[in-house]
Amino acid sequence: MSATTIAFLNFKGGVGKTATTVNLAAALAHYHQQRVLIVDLDPQCNASFWLMPPADWKAHVDGGRHSSFQIFQDEIMGTHRFDFDKAVVRAVPRKGGISMISRLDILPAAVQLITIEDRIHQNKYARFFEFLYKALKPHYKDYDYIFFDCPPNVYSISKNALYAAENCVVPYVPDFLSLSGFQLLAEQIEQFNDRISGFKGLRRRASIVGLLASHYKASKTHDQGLNELEVTLGRLKSEGLTHHEAKLLLPPIRHLADVSESTNEHLPVILHKPNGLGAEDYSKLAKSFHQHFQSL
Ligand SMILES: Nc1ncnc2c1ncn2[C@@H]1O[C@H](COP(=O)(O)OP(=O)(O)OP(=O)(O)O)[C@@H](O)[C@H]1O
Ligand SMILES: [Mg+2]
């Protein structure tokens, strides 16, 4: 069996891509015994910092060598320095040297990823989108889920995630500004999927199969936003701009101090406050998320 591979993507920043990647991954590993790999693809390294104190991250990535950056660096430089077993940090997070979730691994990012976009284009690789998949494919069999935490754009690194993955999940804040980009994002994703479909063989195109809402506040605005999200999704689905089983996965994640505080502790919220509201939301969401992907 090969992993269910999912790109968490939205070109809008700050909508909860990283929070959902990290906290859903932790809940699936902890409560559902799923083997989960997070691949951090953002030069901001937020998923890496959420699960690793910066000093540990710095010592580990070793100037980028043991991170997702090295995959792209190797392709550009013609080197073979990326070593999956050395780059992946197993059973994160760790406190006092003790692993807290045995089935959760992360391939950290490095800030040097910021240099990749320009260099990929200077070198004019026709099939630049295959780099990530080629490096990670041998390890797909070792996981139940692989989550790609994308930067807030649909440039080359996110396109690598769309090629490496067979599914795309889009986190949203249910307000007007966030929703206004939904159609454009779905079009961009499908245009790219059309372009690469001939290269993917039997692997499925990474269409949007799920939407998630975060930073939710019980209010007329956000409830209207959730309704509009469902209406727009129905329309885009009928136009073939999403997977035909795409749905809004519930519950929405509330805007909570538990969640933002947990970043300071370098812990997923289910470990930071196991009985808090953040843990409650993410454990419910993990259940509906897992059911959805098992039924596809
Ligand atoms: N449910 C929540 N409640 C409160 N704060 C949250 C919640 N989810 C995320 N945050 C905080 O909001 C900020 C943005 O979240 P996050 O980093 O997950 O978004 P993102 O879409 O990954 O951003 P970027 O586009 O920069 O990668 C972070 O500081 C995070 O700690
Ligand atoms: Mg992020």
Short mmCIF file of C-alpha atoms and ligand atoms in Angstrom, two decimals:
data_model
loop_
_atom_site.label_atom_id
_atom_site.label_comp_id
_atom_site.label_asym_id
_atom_site.label_seq_id
_atom_site.Cartn_x
_atom_site.Cartn_y
_atom_site.Cartn_z
CA MET A 1 0.00 0.00 0.00
CA SER A 2 1.20 3.47 -0.85
CA ALA A 3 0.62 6.53 1.30
CA THR A 4 -2.32 8.88 0.77
CA THR A 5 -0.45 11.97 -0.39
CA ILE A 6 -1.92 15.41 0.19
CA ALA A 7 -0.74 18.92 -0.69
CA PHE A 8 -2.05 21.54 1.77
CA LEU A 9 -2.22 24.55 -0.48
CA ASN A 10 -3.64 28.04 -0.74
CA PHE A 11 -1.97 31.07 -2.26
CA LYS A 12 -3.38 33.17 0.53
CA GLY A 13 -1.07 33.45 3.54
CA GLY A 14 -1.97 32.88 7.17
CA VAL A 15 -5.09 30.79 6.52
CA GLY A 16 -3.97 27.83 8.61
CA LYS A 17 -2.11 25.61 6.11
CA THR A 18 0.65 24.86 8.58
CA ALA A 19 -1.61 24.67 11.64
CA THR A 20 -3.81 22.10 9.91
CA THR A 21 -0.90 20.12 8.47
CA VAL A 22 0.81 19.82 11.86
CA ASN A 23 -2.23 19.32 14.09
CA LEU A 24 -4.12 16.95 11.80
CA ALA A 25 -0.97 14.91 11.24
CA ALA A 26 -0.44 14.67 15.00
CA ALA A 27 -4.08 13.69 15.64
CA LEU A 28 -4.03 11.02 12.90
CA ALA A 29 -0.79 9.54 14.26
CA HIS A 30 -1.77 9.75 17.94
CA TYR A 31 -5.47 8.80 17.91
CA HIS A 32 -5.72 6.73 14.72
CA GLN A 33 -2.31 4.99 14.73
CA GLN A 34 -1.55 6.28 11.24
CA ARG A 35 2.08 6.56 10.10
CA VAL A 36 2.37 10.17 8.97
CA LEU A 37 5.18 12.12 7.31
CA ILE A 38 5.06 15.92 7.15
CA VAL A 39 7.15 17.42 4.35
CA ASP A 40 7.86 21.08 5.10
CA LEU A 41 8.28 22.96 1.81
CA ASP A 42 8.07 26.52 3.09
CA PRO A 43 11.25 28.61 3.54
CA GLN A 44 9.51 30.09 6.62
CA CYS A 45 10.01 26.60 8.16
CA ASN A 46 6.87 26.99 10.27
CA ALA A 47 5.92 23.30 10.41
CA SER A 48 9.51 22.48 11.37
CA PHE A 49 9.51 25.08 14.17
CA TRP A 50 6.10 23.93 15.38
CA LEU A 51 7.53 20.49 16.10
CA MET A 52 11.20 21.27 16.80
CA PRO A 53 12.83 23.96 18.96
CA PRO A 54 14.91 26.23 16.67
CA ALA A 55 18.25 25.07 18.19
CA ASP A 56 17.40 21.41 17.47
CA TRP A 57 16.21 22.33 13.95
CA LYS A 58 19.42 24.28 13.24
CA ALA A 59 21.68 21.48 14.43
CA HIS A 60 19.68 18.95 12.43
CA VAL A 61 19.34 20.68 9.05
CA ASP A 62 23.06 21.48 8.93
CA GLY A 63 22.88 24.46 6.57
CA GLY A 64 20.06 22.83 4.56
CA ARG A 65 21.73 19.50 3.81
CA HIS A 66 19.28 17.48 5.94
CA SER A 67 16.11 19.19 4.76
CA SER A 68 13.70 19.36 1.82
CA PHE A 69 15.96 22.07 0.34
CA GLN A 70 18.64 19.51 -0.51
CA ILE A 71 16.27 17.69 -2.90
CA PHE A 72 16.04 20.80 -5.09
CA GLN A 73 19.67 21.75 -4.56
CA ASP A 74 20.81 18.32 -5.82
CA GLU A 75 18.78 18.69 -9.01
CA ILE A 76 20.11 22.17 -9.70
CA MET A 77 23.74 21.36 -8.84
CA GLY A 78 23.82 17.80 -10.21
CA THR A 79 24.81 16.43 -6.78
CA HIS A 80 23.42 13.46 -4.78
CA ARG A 81 23.68 14.65 -1.19
CA PHE A 82 20.07 14.23 -0.05
CA ASP A 83 19.78 11.27 2.33
CA PHE A 84 16.17 10.60 3.38
CA ASP A 85 17.10 8.60 6.49
CA LYS A 86 19.39 11.34 7.76
CA ALA A 87 17.09 14.20 6.78
CA VAL A 88 13.85 12.89 8.29
CA VAL A 89 13.35 13.46 12.01
CA ARG A 90 11.50 10.48 13.44
CA ALA A 91 8.82 10.42 16.12
CA VAL A 92 8.38 14.13 16.68
CA PRO A 93 7.95 16.09 18.86
CA ARG A 94 10.59 15.19 21.43
CA LYS A 95 10.74 16.52 24.96
CA GLY A 96 13.89 15.89 26.99
CA GLY A 97 15.01 13.40 24.34
CA ILE A 98 11.74 11.43 24.63
CA SER A 99 9.53 10.93 21.56
CA MET A 100 5.94 11.93 22.17
CA ILE A 101 4.20 10.56 19.05
CA SER A 102 5.86 7.43 17.74
CA ARG A 103 4.29 7.48 14.25
CA LEU A 104 4.84 11.13 13.32
CA ASP A 105 7.91 12.04 11.24
CA ILE A 106 8.95 15.31 9.60
CA LEU A 107 11.22 16.21 6.72
CA PRO A 108 12.12 19.74 7.84
CA ALA A 109 12.51 22.75 5.59
CA ALA A 110 15.48 25.11 5.48
CA VAL A 111 15.52 28.86 4.84
CA GLN A 112 17.70 28.25 1.76
CA LEU A 113 14.51 27.09 -0.01
CA ILE A 114 13.94 30.78 -0.71
CA THR A 115 16.70 30.64 -3.37
CA ILE A 116 15.16 27.75 -5.30
CA GLU A 117 12.46 29.51 -7.29
CA ASP A 118 14.84 31.76 -9.26
CA ARG A 119 17.46 29.07 -9.73
CA ILE A 120 14.97 26.54 -11.11
CA HIS A 121 13.95 29.04 -13.76
CA GLN A 122 17.52 30.11 -14.61
CA ASN A 123 18.26 26.49 -15.37
CA LYS A 124 15.06 26.08 -17.43
CA TYR A 125 14.25 22.53 -16.42
CA ALA A 126 11.34 21.37 -18.54
CA ARG A 127 10.23 18.89 -15.87
CA PHE A 128 11.18 20.79 -12.70
CA PHE A 129 7.92 19.61 -11.09
CA GLU A 130 9.21 16.02 -10.73
CA PHE A 131 12.10 16.75 -8.35
CA LEU A 132 10.26 16.16 -5.08
CA TYR A 133 8.39 13.06 -6.25
CA LYS A 134 11.54 11.40 -7.60
CA ALA A 135 13.30 11.83 -4.24
CA LEU A 136 10.40 10.72 -2.02
CA LYS A 137 8.71 8.02 -4.10
CA PRO A 138 10.75 5.13 -2.59
CA HIS A 139 9.36 6.06 0.84
CA TYR A 140 5.65 6.31 -0.02
CA LYS A 141 5.18 2.67 0.99
CA ASP A 142 6.36 3.38 4.54
CA TYR A 143 3.57 5.80 5.46
CA ASP A 144 -0.23 5.94 5.61
CA TYR A 145 -0.30 9.68 4.98
CA ILE A 146 2.23 12.13 3.56
CA PHE A 147 1.34 15.80 4.05
CA PHE A 148 3.07 18.52 2.04
CA ASP A 149 2.97 21.90 3.81
CA CYS A 150 3.24 24.37 0.91
CA PRO A 151 4.33 28.01 0.94
CA PRO A 152 1.60 30.61 0.24
CA ASN A 153 1.89 30.56 -3.56
CA VAL A 154 1.43 28.23 -6.52
CA TYR A 155 5.01 28.58 -7.81
CA SER A 156 7.55 25.85 -8.53
CA ILE A 157 7.82 24.28 -5.08
CA SER A 158 4.05 24.07 -4.63
CA LYS A 159 3.84 22.61 -8.15
CA ASN A 160 6.30 19.94 -7.04
CA ALA A 161 3.88 19.15 -4.21
CA LEU A 162 0.95 18.93 -6.65
CA TYR A 163 2.95 16.48 -8.75
CA ALA A 164 4.15 14.45 -5.75
CA ALA A 165 0.62 14.27 -4.30
CA GLU A 166 -2.64 12.71 -5.46
CA ASN A 167 -4.86 15.03 -3.42
CA CYS A 168 -5.09 18.68 -2.55
CA VAL A 169 -6.69 20.12 0.59
CA VAL A 170 -7.34 23.85 0.87
CA PRO A 171 -7.56 25.57 4.25
CA TYR A 172 -9.69 28.72 4.39
CA VAL A 173 -10.71 31.44 6.76
CA PRO A 174 -14.44 31.77 6.11
CA ASP A 175 -14.48 35.47 5.24
CA PHE A 176 -14.92 37.39 2.02
CA LEU A 177 -11.27 38.08 1.19
CA SER A 178 -10.26 34.50 1.70
CA LEU A 179 -13.18 33.08 -0.31
CA SER A 180 -12.79 35.50 -3.20
CA GLY A 181 -9.65 33.64 -4.33
CA PHE A 182 -11.20 30.17 -4.29
CA GLN A 183 -12.22 30.00 -7.97
CA LEU A 184 -8.85 31.37 -9.14
CA LEU A 185 -6.97 28.85 -7.00
CA ALA A 186 -9.08 25.93 -8.29
CA GLU A 187 -8.43 27.09 -11.89
CA GLN A 188 -4.68 27.39 -11.31
CA ILE A 189 -4.51 23.92 -9.78
CA GLU A 190 -6.51 22.32 -12.60
CA GLN A 191 -4.49 24.11 -15.31
CA PHE A 192 -1.31 22.72 -13.81
CA ASN A 193 -2.88 19.27 -13.38
CA ASP A 194 -3.87 19.30 -17.07
CA ARG A 195 -0.31 20.19 -18.02
CA ILE A 196 1.28 17.33 -16.06
CA SER A 197 -1.38 14.66 -16.38
CA GLY A 198 0.51 12.93 -19.20
CA PHE A 199 3.54 12.48 -16.93
CA LYS A 200 1.77 11.03 -13.91
CA GLY A 201 1.04 7.57 -15.30
CA LEU A 202 -1.54 5.82 -13.15
CA ARG A 203 -1.22 8.31 -10.32
CA ARG A 204 -4.25 10.54 -9.82
CA ARG A 205 -4.17 14.30 -10.44
CA ALA A 206 -4.04 16.29 -7.19
CA SER A 207 -7.46 17.91 -7.50
CA ILE A 208 -9.05 19.66 -4.56
CA VAL A 209 -10.71 16.90 -2.52
CA GLY A 210 -11.23 18.77 0.71
CA LEU A 211 -11.69 22.21 2.17
CA LEU A 212 -11.07 23.06 5.80
CA ALA A 213 -12.05 26.14 7.72
CA SER A 214 -9.85 27.59 10.42
CA HIS A 215 -9.68 30.74 12.55
CA TYR A 216 -13.45 30.22 12.87
CA LYS A 217 -15.38 32.53 15.20
CA ALA A 218 -19.06 31.83 15.81
CA SER A 219 -20.53 34.90 14.07
CA LYS A 220 -22.91 35.79 11.27
CA THR A 221 -19.96 36.65 9.00
CA HIS A 222 -18.18 33.33 9.43
CA ASP A 223 -21.39 31.27 9.25
CA GLN A 224 -22.26 33.06 6.01
CA GLY A 225 -18.69 32.41 4.84
CA LEU A 226 -19.06 28.67 5.50
CA ASN A 227 -22.33 28.62 3.53
CA GLU A 228 -20.74 30.47 0.63
CA LEU A 229 -17.80 28.10 0.68
CA GLU A 230 -20.19 25.13 0.25
CA VAL A 231 -22.16 26.88 -2.53
CA THR A 232 -18.99 27.82 -4.44
CA LEU A 233 -17.62 24.32 -3.96
CA GLY A 234 -20.83 22.84 -5.44
CA ARG A 235 -20.50 25.10 -8.49
CA LEU A 236 -16.79 24.41 -9.03
CA LYS A 237 -17.43 20.70 -8.62
CA SER A 238 -20.08 20.79 -11.36
CA GLU A 239 -17.60 22.65 -13.60
CA GLY A 240 -14.99 19.91 -13.03
CA LEU A 241 -12.64 22.26 -11.18
CA THR A 242 -12.44 20.01 -8.10
CA HIS A 243 -12.59 16.27 -7.43
CA HIS A 244 -16.20 15.03 -7.75
CA GLU A 245 -16.22 13.92 -4.09
CA ALA A 246 -14.72 17.18 -2.76
CA LYS A 247 -16.29 18.40 0.45
CA LEU A 248 -15.95 20.83 3.31
CA LEU A 249 -14.52 18.77 6.16
CA LEU A 250 -16.03 19.56 9.54
CA PRO A 251 -15.88 20.87 12.17
CA PRO A 252 -14.31 24.25 11.43
CA ILE A 253 -11.29 24.86 13.67
CA ARG A 254 -12.07 27.67 16.06
CA HIS A 255 -9.71 30.62 16.52
CA LEU A 256 -8.23 29.66 19.90
CA ALA A 257 -5.39 30.73 22.15
CA ASP A 258 -4.58 26.99 22.70
CA VAL A 259 -3.52 26.70 19.07
CA SER A 260 -1.29 29.77 18.85
CA GLU A 261 0.23 29.04 22.31
CA SER A 262 1.15 25.52 21.23
CA THR A 263 3.62 26.93 18.67
CA ASN A 264 5.65 28.46 21.54
CA GLU A 265 5.86 25.05 23.17
CA HIS A 266 6.81 23.34 19.87
CA LEU A 267 3.96 20.90 20.41
CA PRO A 268 0.81 20.03 18.48
CA VAL A 269 -2.23 21.29 20.34
CA ILE A 270 -3.39 17.76 21.26
CA LEU A 271 -0.24 17.43 23.42
CA HIS A 272 -0.08 21.05 24.58
CA LYS A 273 -3.62 21.04 26.02
CA PRO A 274 -5.06 17.55 25.58
CA ASN A 275 -8.37 18.53 27.20
CA GLY A 276 -8.69 21.95 25.56
CA LEU A 277 -10.95 23.15 22.76
CA GLY A 278 -8.15 23.04 20.15
CA ALA A 279 -7.53 19.36 20.88
CA GLU A 280 -11.29 18.76 20.69
CA ASP A 281 -11.62 20.46 17.28
CA TYR A 282 -8.60 18.75 15.74
CA SER A 283 -9.52 15.30 17.04
CA LYS A 284 -13.04 15.64 15.57
CA LEU A 285 -11.61 16.94 12.30
CA ALA A 286 -9.07 14.08 12.15
CA LYS A 287 -11.96 11.60 12.40
CA SER A 288 -13.96 13.14 9.53
CA PHE A 289 -10.79 13.67 7.48
CA HIS A 290 -9.71 10.02 7.88
CA GLN A 291 -13.22 8.77 6.98
CA HIS A 292 -13.27 10.99 3.89
CA PHE A 293 -9.93 9.74 2.60
CA GLN A 294 -10.77 6.12 3.34
CA SER A 295 -13.96 6.45 1.29
CA LEU A 296 -12.34 8.01 -1.82
N1 LIG B 1 -7.13 27.88 15.12
C1 LIG B 1 -6.24 28.85 15.40
N2 LIG B 1 -6.43 29.67 16.45
C2 LIG B 1 -5.53 30.66 16.74
N3 LIG B 1 -4.41 30.88 16.04
C3 LIG B 1 -4.18 30.10 14.98
C4 LIG B 1 -5.06 29.04 14.59
N4 LIG B 1 -4.57 28.44 13.50
C5 LIG B 1 -3.42 29.08 13.21
N5 LIG B 1 -3.18 30.07 14.10
C6 LIG B 1 -2.07 31.03 14.07
O1 LIG B 1 -2.28 31.85 12.94
C7 LIG B 1 -1.07 32.09 12.24
C8 LIG B 1 -1.21 31.59 10.80
O2 LIG B 1 -1.43 30.19 10.81
P1 LIG B 1 -0.59 29.23 9.88
O3 LIG B 1 0.87 29.52 10.04
O4 LIG B 1 -1.04 27.86 10.14
O5 LIG B 1 -1.09 29.73 8.45
P2 LIG B 1 -0.43 29.42 7.03
O6 LIG B 1 -1.54 29.43 6.05
O7 LIG B 1 0.40 28.22 7.10
O8 LIG B 1 0.50 30.71 6.83
P3 LIG B 1 1.62 30.92 5.69
O9 LIG B 1 0.86 31.30 4.48
O10 LIG B 1 2.49 32.02 6.22
O11 LIG B 1 2.34 29.63 5.52
C9 LIG B 1 0.02 31.39 13.03
O12 LIG B 1 0.67 32.32 13.82
C10 LIG B 1 -0.71 30.36 13.85
O13 LIG B 1 -0.07 30.13 15.08
MG MG B 2 2.43 27.95 6.58
#
